[in-house]
mmCIF file of C-alpha atoms in Angstrom:
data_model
loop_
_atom_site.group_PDB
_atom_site.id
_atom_site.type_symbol
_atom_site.label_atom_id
_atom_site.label_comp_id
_atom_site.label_asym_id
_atom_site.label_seq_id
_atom_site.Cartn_x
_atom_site.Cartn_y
_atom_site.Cartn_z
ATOM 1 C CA UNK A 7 -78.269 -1.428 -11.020
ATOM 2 C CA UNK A 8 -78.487 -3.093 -14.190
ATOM 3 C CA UNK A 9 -76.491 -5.812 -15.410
ATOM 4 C CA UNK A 10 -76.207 -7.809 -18.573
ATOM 5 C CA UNK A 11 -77.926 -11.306 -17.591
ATOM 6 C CA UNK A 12 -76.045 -13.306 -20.132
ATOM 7 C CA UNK A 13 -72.480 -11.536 -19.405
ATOM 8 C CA UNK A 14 -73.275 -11.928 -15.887
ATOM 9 C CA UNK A 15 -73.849 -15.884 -16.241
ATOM 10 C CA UNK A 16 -70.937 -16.368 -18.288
ATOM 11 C CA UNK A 17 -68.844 -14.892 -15.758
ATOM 12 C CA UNK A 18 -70.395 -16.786 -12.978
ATOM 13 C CA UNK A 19 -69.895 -20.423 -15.204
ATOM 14 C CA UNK A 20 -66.107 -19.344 -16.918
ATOM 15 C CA UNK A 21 -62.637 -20.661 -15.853
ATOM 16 C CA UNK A 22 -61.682 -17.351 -13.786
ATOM 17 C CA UNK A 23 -60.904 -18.422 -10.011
ATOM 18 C CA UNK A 24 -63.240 -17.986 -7.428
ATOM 19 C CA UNK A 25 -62.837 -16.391 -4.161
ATOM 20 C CA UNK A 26 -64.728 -19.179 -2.022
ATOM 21 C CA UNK A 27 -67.276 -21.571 -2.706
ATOM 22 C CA UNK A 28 -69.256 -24.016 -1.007
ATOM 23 C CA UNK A 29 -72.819 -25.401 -0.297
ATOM 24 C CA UNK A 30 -74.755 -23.257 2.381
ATOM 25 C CA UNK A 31 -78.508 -23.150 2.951
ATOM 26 C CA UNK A 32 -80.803 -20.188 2.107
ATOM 27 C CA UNK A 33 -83.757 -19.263 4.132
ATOM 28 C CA UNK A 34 -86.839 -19.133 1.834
ATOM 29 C CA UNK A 35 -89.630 -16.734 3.325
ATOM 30 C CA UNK A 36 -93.018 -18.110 2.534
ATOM 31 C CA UNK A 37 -96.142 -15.368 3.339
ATOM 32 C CA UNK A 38 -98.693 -17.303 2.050
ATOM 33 C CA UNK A 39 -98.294 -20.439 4.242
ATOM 34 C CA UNK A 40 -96.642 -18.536 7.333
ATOM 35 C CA UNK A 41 -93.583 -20.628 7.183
ATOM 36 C CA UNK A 42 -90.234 -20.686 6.797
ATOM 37 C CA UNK A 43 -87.848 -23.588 4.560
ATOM 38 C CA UNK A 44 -83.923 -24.021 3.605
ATOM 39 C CA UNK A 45 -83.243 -24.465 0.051
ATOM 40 C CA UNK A 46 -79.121 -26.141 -0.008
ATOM 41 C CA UNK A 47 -77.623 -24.518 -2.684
ATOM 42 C CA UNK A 48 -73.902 -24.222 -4.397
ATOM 43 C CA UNK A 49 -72.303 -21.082 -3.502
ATOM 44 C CA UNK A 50 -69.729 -19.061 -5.735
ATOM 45 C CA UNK A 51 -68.028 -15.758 -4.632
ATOM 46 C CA UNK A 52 -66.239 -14.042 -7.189
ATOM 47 C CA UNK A 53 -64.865 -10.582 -6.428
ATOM 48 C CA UNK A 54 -68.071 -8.624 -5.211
ATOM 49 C CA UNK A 55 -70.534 -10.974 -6.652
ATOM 50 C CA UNK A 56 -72.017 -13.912 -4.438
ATOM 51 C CA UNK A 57 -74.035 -16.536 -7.339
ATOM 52 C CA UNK A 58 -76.087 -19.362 -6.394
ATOM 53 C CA UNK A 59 -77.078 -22.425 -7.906
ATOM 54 C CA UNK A 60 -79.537 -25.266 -7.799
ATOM 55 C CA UNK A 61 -76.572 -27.693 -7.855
ATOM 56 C CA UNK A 62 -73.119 -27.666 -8.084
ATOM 57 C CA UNK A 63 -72.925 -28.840 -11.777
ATOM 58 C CA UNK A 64 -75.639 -26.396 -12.874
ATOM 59 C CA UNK A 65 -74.453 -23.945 -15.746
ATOM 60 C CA UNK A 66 -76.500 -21.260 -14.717
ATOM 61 C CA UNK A 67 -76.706 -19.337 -11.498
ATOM 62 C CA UNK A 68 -80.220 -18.914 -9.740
ATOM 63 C CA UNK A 69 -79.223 -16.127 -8.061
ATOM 64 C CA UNK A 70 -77.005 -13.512 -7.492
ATOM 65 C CA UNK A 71 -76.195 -10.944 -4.336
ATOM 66 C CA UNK A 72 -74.173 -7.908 -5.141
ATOM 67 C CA UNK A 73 -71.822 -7.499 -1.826
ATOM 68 C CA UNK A 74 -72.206 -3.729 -1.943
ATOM 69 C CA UNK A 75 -73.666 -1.346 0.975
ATOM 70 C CA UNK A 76 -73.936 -4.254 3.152
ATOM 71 C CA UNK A 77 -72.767 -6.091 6.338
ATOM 72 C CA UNK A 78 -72.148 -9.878 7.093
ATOM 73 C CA UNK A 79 -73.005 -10.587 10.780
ATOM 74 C CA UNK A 80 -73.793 -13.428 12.924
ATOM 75 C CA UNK A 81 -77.881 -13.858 13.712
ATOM 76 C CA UNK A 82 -80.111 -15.963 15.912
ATOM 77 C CA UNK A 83 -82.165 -18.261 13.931
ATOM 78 C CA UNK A 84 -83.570 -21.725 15.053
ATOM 79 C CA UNK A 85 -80.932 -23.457 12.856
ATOM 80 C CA UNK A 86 -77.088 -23.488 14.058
ATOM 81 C CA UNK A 87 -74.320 -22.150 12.193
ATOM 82 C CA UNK A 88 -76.174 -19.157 10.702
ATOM 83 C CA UNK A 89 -75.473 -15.986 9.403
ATOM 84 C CA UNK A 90 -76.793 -13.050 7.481
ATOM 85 C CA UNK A 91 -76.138 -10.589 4.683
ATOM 86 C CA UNK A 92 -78.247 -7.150 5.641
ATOM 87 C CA UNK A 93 -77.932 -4.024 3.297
ATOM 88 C CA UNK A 94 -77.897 -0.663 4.374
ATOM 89 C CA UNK A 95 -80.891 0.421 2.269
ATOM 90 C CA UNK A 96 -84.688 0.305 4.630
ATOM 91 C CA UNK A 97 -87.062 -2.436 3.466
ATOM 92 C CA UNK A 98 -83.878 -4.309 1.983
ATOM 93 C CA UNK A 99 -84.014 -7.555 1.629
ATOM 94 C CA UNK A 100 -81.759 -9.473 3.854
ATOM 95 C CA UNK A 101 -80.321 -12.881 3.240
ATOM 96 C CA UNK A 102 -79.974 -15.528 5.720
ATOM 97 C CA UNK A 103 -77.959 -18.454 5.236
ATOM 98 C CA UNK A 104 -76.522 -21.577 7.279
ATOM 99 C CA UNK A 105 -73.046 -23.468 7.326
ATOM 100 C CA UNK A 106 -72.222 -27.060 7.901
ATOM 101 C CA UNK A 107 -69.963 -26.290 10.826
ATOM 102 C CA UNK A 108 -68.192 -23.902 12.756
ATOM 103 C CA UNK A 109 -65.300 -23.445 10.714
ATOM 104 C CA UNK A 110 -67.091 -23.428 7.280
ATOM 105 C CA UNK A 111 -69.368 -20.572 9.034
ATOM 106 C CA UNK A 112 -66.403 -18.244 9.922
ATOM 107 C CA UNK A 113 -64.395 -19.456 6.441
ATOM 108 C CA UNK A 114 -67.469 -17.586 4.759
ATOM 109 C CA UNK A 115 -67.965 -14.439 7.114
ATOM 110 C CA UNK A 116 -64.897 -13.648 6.866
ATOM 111 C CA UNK A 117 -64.572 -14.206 2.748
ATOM 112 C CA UNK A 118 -67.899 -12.118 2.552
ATOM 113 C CA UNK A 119 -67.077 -9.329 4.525
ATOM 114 C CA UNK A 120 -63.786 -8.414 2.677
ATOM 115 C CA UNK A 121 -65.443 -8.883 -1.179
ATOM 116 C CA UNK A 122 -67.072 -5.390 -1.337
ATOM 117 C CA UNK A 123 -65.256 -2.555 -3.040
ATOM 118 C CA UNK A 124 -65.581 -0.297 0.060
ATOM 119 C CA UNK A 125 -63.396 -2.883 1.896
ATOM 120 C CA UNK A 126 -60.584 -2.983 -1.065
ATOM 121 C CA UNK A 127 -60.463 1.144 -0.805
ATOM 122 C CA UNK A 128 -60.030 1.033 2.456
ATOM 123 C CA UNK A 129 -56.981 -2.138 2.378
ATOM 124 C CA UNK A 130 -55.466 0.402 -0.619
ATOM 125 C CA UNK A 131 -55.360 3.069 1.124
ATOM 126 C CA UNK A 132 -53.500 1.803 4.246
ATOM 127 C CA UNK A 133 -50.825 0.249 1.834
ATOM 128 C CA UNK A 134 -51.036 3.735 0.241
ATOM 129 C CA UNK A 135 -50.228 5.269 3.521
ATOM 130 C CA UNK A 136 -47.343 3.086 4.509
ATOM 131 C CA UNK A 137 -45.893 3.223 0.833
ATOM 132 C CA UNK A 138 -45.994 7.222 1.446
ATOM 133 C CA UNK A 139 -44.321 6.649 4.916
ATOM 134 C CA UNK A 140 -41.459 4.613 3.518
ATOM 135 C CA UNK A 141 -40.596 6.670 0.890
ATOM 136 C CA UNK A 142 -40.460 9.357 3.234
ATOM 137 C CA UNK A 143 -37.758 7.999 5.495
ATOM 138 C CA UNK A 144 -35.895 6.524 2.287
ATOM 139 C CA UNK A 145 -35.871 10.074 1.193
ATOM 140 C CA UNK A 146 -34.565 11.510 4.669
ATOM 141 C CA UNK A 147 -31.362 8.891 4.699
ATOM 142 C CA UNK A 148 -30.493 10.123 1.466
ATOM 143 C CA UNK A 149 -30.380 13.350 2.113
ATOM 144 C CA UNK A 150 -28.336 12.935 5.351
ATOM 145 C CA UNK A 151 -25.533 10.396 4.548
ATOM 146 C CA UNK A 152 -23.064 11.494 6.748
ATOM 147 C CA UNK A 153 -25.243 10.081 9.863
ATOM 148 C CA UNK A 154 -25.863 6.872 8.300
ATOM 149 C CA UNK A 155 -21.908 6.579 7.001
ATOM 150 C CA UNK A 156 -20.657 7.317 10.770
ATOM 151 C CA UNK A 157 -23.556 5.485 12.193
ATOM 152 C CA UNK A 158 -21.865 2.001 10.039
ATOM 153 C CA UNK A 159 -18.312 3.484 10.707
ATOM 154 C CA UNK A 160 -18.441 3.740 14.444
ATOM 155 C CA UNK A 161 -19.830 -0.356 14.451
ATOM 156 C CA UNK A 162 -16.993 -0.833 12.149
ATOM 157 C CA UNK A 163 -14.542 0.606 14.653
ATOM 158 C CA UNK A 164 -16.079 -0.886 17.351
ATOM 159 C CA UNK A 165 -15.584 -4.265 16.056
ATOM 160 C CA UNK A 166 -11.713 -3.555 15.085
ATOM 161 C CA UNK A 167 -10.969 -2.508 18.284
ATOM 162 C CA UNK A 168 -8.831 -5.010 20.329
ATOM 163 C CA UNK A 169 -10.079 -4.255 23.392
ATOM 164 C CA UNK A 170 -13.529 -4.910 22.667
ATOM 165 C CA UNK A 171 -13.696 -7.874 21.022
ATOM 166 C CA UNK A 172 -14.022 -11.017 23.003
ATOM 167 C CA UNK A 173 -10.632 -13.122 23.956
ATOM 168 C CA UNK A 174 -9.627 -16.247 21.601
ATOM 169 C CA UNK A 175 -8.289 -18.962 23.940
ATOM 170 C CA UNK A 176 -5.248 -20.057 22.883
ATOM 171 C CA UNK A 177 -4.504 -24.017 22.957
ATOM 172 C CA UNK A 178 -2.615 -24.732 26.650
ATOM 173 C CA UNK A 179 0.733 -25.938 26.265
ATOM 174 C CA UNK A 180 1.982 -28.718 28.076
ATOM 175 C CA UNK A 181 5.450 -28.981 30.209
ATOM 176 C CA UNK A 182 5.976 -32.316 31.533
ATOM 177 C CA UNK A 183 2.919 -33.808 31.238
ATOM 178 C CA UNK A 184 0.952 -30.320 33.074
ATOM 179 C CA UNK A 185 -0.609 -27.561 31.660
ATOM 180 C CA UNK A 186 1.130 -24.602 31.876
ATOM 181 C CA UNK A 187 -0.250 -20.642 32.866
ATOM 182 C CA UNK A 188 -0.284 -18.665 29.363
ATOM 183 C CA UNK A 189 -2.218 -15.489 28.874
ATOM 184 C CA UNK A 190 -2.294 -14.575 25.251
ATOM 185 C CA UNK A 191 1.085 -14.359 23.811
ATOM 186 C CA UNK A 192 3.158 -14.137 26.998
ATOM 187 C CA UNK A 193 6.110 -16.644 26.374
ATOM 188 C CA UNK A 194 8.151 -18.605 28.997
ATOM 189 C CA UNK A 195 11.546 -17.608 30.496
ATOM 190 C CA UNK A 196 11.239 -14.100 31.715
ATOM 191 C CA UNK A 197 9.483 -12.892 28.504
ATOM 192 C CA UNK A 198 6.486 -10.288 28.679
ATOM 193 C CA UNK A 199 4.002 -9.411 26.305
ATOM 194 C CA UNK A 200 1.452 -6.144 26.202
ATOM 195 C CA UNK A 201 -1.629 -6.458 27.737
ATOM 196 C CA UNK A 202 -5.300 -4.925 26.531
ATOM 197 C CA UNK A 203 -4.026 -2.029 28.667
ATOM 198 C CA UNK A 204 -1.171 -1.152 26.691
ATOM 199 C CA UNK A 205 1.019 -2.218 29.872
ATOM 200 C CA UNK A 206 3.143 -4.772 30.714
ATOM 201 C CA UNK A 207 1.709 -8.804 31.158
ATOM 202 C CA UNK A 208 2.035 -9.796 34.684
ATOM 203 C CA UNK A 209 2.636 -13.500 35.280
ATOM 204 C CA UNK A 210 -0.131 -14.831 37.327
ATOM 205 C CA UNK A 211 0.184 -14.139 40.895
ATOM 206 C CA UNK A 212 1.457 -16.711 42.988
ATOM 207 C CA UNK A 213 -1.006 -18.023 45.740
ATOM 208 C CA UNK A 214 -0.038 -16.580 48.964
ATOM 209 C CA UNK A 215 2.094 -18.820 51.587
ATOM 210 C CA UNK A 216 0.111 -20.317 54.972
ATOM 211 C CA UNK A 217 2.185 -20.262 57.590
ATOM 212 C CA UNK A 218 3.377 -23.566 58.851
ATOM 213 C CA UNK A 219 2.029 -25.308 61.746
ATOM 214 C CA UNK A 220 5.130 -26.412 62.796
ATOM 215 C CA UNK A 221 6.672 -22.510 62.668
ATOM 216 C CA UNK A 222 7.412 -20.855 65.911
ATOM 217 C CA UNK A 223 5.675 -17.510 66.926
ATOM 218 C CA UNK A 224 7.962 -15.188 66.351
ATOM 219 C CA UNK A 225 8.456 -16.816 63.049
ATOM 220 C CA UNK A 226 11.435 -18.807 63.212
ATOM 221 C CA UNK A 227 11.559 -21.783 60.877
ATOM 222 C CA UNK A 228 10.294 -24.963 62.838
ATOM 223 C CA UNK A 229 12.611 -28.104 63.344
ATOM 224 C CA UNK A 230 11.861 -30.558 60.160
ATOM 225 C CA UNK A 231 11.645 -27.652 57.746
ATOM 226 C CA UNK A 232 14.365 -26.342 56.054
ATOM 227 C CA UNK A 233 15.030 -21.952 55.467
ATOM 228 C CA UNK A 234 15.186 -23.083 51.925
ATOM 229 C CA UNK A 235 11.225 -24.164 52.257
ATOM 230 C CA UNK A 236 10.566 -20.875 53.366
ATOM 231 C CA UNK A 237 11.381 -18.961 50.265
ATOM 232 C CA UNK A 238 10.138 -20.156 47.025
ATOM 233 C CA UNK A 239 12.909 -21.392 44.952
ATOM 234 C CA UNK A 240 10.035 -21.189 42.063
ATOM 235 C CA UNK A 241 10.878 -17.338 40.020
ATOM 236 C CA UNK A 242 8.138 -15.120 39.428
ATOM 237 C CA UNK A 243 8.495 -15.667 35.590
ATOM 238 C CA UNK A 244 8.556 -18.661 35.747
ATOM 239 C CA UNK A 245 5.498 -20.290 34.874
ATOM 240 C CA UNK A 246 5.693 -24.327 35.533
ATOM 241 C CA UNK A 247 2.877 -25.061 37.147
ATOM 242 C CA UNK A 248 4.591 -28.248 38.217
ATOM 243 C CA UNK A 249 7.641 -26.926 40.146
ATOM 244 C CA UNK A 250 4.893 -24.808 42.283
ATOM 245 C CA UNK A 251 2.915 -27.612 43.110
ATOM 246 C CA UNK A 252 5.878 -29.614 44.500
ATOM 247 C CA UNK A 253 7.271 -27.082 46.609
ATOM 248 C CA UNK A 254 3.985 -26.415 47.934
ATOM 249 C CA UNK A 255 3.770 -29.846 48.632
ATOM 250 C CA UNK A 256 6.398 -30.100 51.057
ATOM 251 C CA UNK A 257 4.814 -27.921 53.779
ATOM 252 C CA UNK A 258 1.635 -30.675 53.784
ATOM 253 C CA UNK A 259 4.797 -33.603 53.647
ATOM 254 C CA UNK A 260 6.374 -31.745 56.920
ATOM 255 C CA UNK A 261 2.925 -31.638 58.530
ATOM 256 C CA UNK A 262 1.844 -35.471 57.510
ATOM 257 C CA UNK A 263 5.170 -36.588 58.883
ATOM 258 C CA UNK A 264 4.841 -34.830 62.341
ATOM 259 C CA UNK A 265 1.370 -36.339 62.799
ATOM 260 C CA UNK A 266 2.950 -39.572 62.136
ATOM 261 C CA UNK A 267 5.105 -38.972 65.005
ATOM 262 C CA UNK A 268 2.799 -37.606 67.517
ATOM 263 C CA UNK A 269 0.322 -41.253 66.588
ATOM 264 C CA UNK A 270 3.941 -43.447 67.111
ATOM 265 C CA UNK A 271 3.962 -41.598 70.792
ATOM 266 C CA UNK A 272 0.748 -42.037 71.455
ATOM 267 C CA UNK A 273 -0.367 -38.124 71.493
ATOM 268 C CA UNK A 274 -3.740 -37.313 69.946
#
């Protein structure tokens, strides 16, 4: 490959951005004195080109590696942090260079290894691929918008449908200082409203009636407790909460007072 030494350095020294830079140091093979030396030099990727320099003010690169045909991979070498550049080609030369740290190591493998061409074709032709994809399922809800239309239609009648939609709570009156039973719009008095059902509101039920301890077996009403007690004067319309608790009351006020007696006497 040939390139244009002059264009090339202008392009390595000229305000475009650069894809990473940093200082790293390049292994130096020397044959005649069976050695081997670092040389720490400024590094500047831009696009496919990797450019070196003596320092990081120079104007002119030293060096330049064309990232094509290659692979960046991690290699054993007596100094930490290091990492090579090896090219597909036999009797390549290969490139060995060491990080500062951890992090700058990996911050340069991984900036290195997506800078070649081959790595862009493949990146465009995934988004290629999924561009293709999408425009084929935009192209299939066009063509069928009767399933998308009833598909938004049934959530729209899903969501005006009474009976699926979750119950407001009302604010709870107050009668005499106690909160009142009220389902929905049910209204005092004898007054029904229409359930979710499309039937009738019941009032709520009322709790079911122990049977005194003072009652007789065969259910007669027990001395102390009146045959008014035993039905509740309380109608099932009616929803005072405060009326029910009283006359519920008075079966635990005919027991407390017989217990009363029975300690006066002297029975256990």
């Amino acid at each position: 490959m040939k390139l244009n030494e002059r264009s090339v350095a202008h392009y390595a020294t000229c305000d475009s951005p650069a894809d990473h830079t940093g200082f790293l140091r390049k292994r130096v093979e020397r044959h005649h004195h069976h050695g081997t030396s670092y040389q720490r030099r400024w590094f500047v990727l831009k696009g496919n080109l990797l450019f070196y320099f003596e320092e990081r003010e120079s104007r002119e690169p030293v060096g330049l590696v064309v990232l094509e045909g290659c692979t960046v991979e991690l290699c054993e070498a007596a100094e930490e942090f290091a990492f090579a550049i090896r090219f597909d080609d036999a009797g390549a030369r290969a490139y060995v260079l060491v990080a500062d740290g951890q992090a700058a190591m990996e911050a340069w493998v991984k900036a290195l290894s997506r800078a070649s061409f081959d790595y862009m074709r493949l990146v465009v032709r995934e988004l290629e691929k999924q561009l293709e994809e999408a425009c084929k399922s935009l192209a299939a809800c066009r063509k069928s918008p009767r399933r998308s239309s009833s598909s938004c239609s049934g959530r729209k009648r899903h969501l005006s449908n009474p009976a699926l939609q979750p119950l407001q709570e009302k604010p709870t009156t107050l009668e005499n200082g106690y909160s009142t039973w009220s389902s929905g719009g049910c209204v005092a008095s004898g007054a029904t409203c229409t359930d979710h059902d499309g039937g009738q509101a019941k009032p709520p039920p009322l709790p079911p009636r122990r049977r005194s301890a003072g009652s007789s077996a065969t259910g007669s009403p027990a001395p102390g407790v009146s045959p008014a007690m035993l039905e509740s004067p309380v109608p099932p319309e009616t929803i005072c909460f405060s009326k029910l608790h009283n006359w519920y009351g008075q079966e635990i006020a005919v027991l407390r007072r017989e217990w009363q007696e029975r300690q006066k006497r002297g029975h256990p």
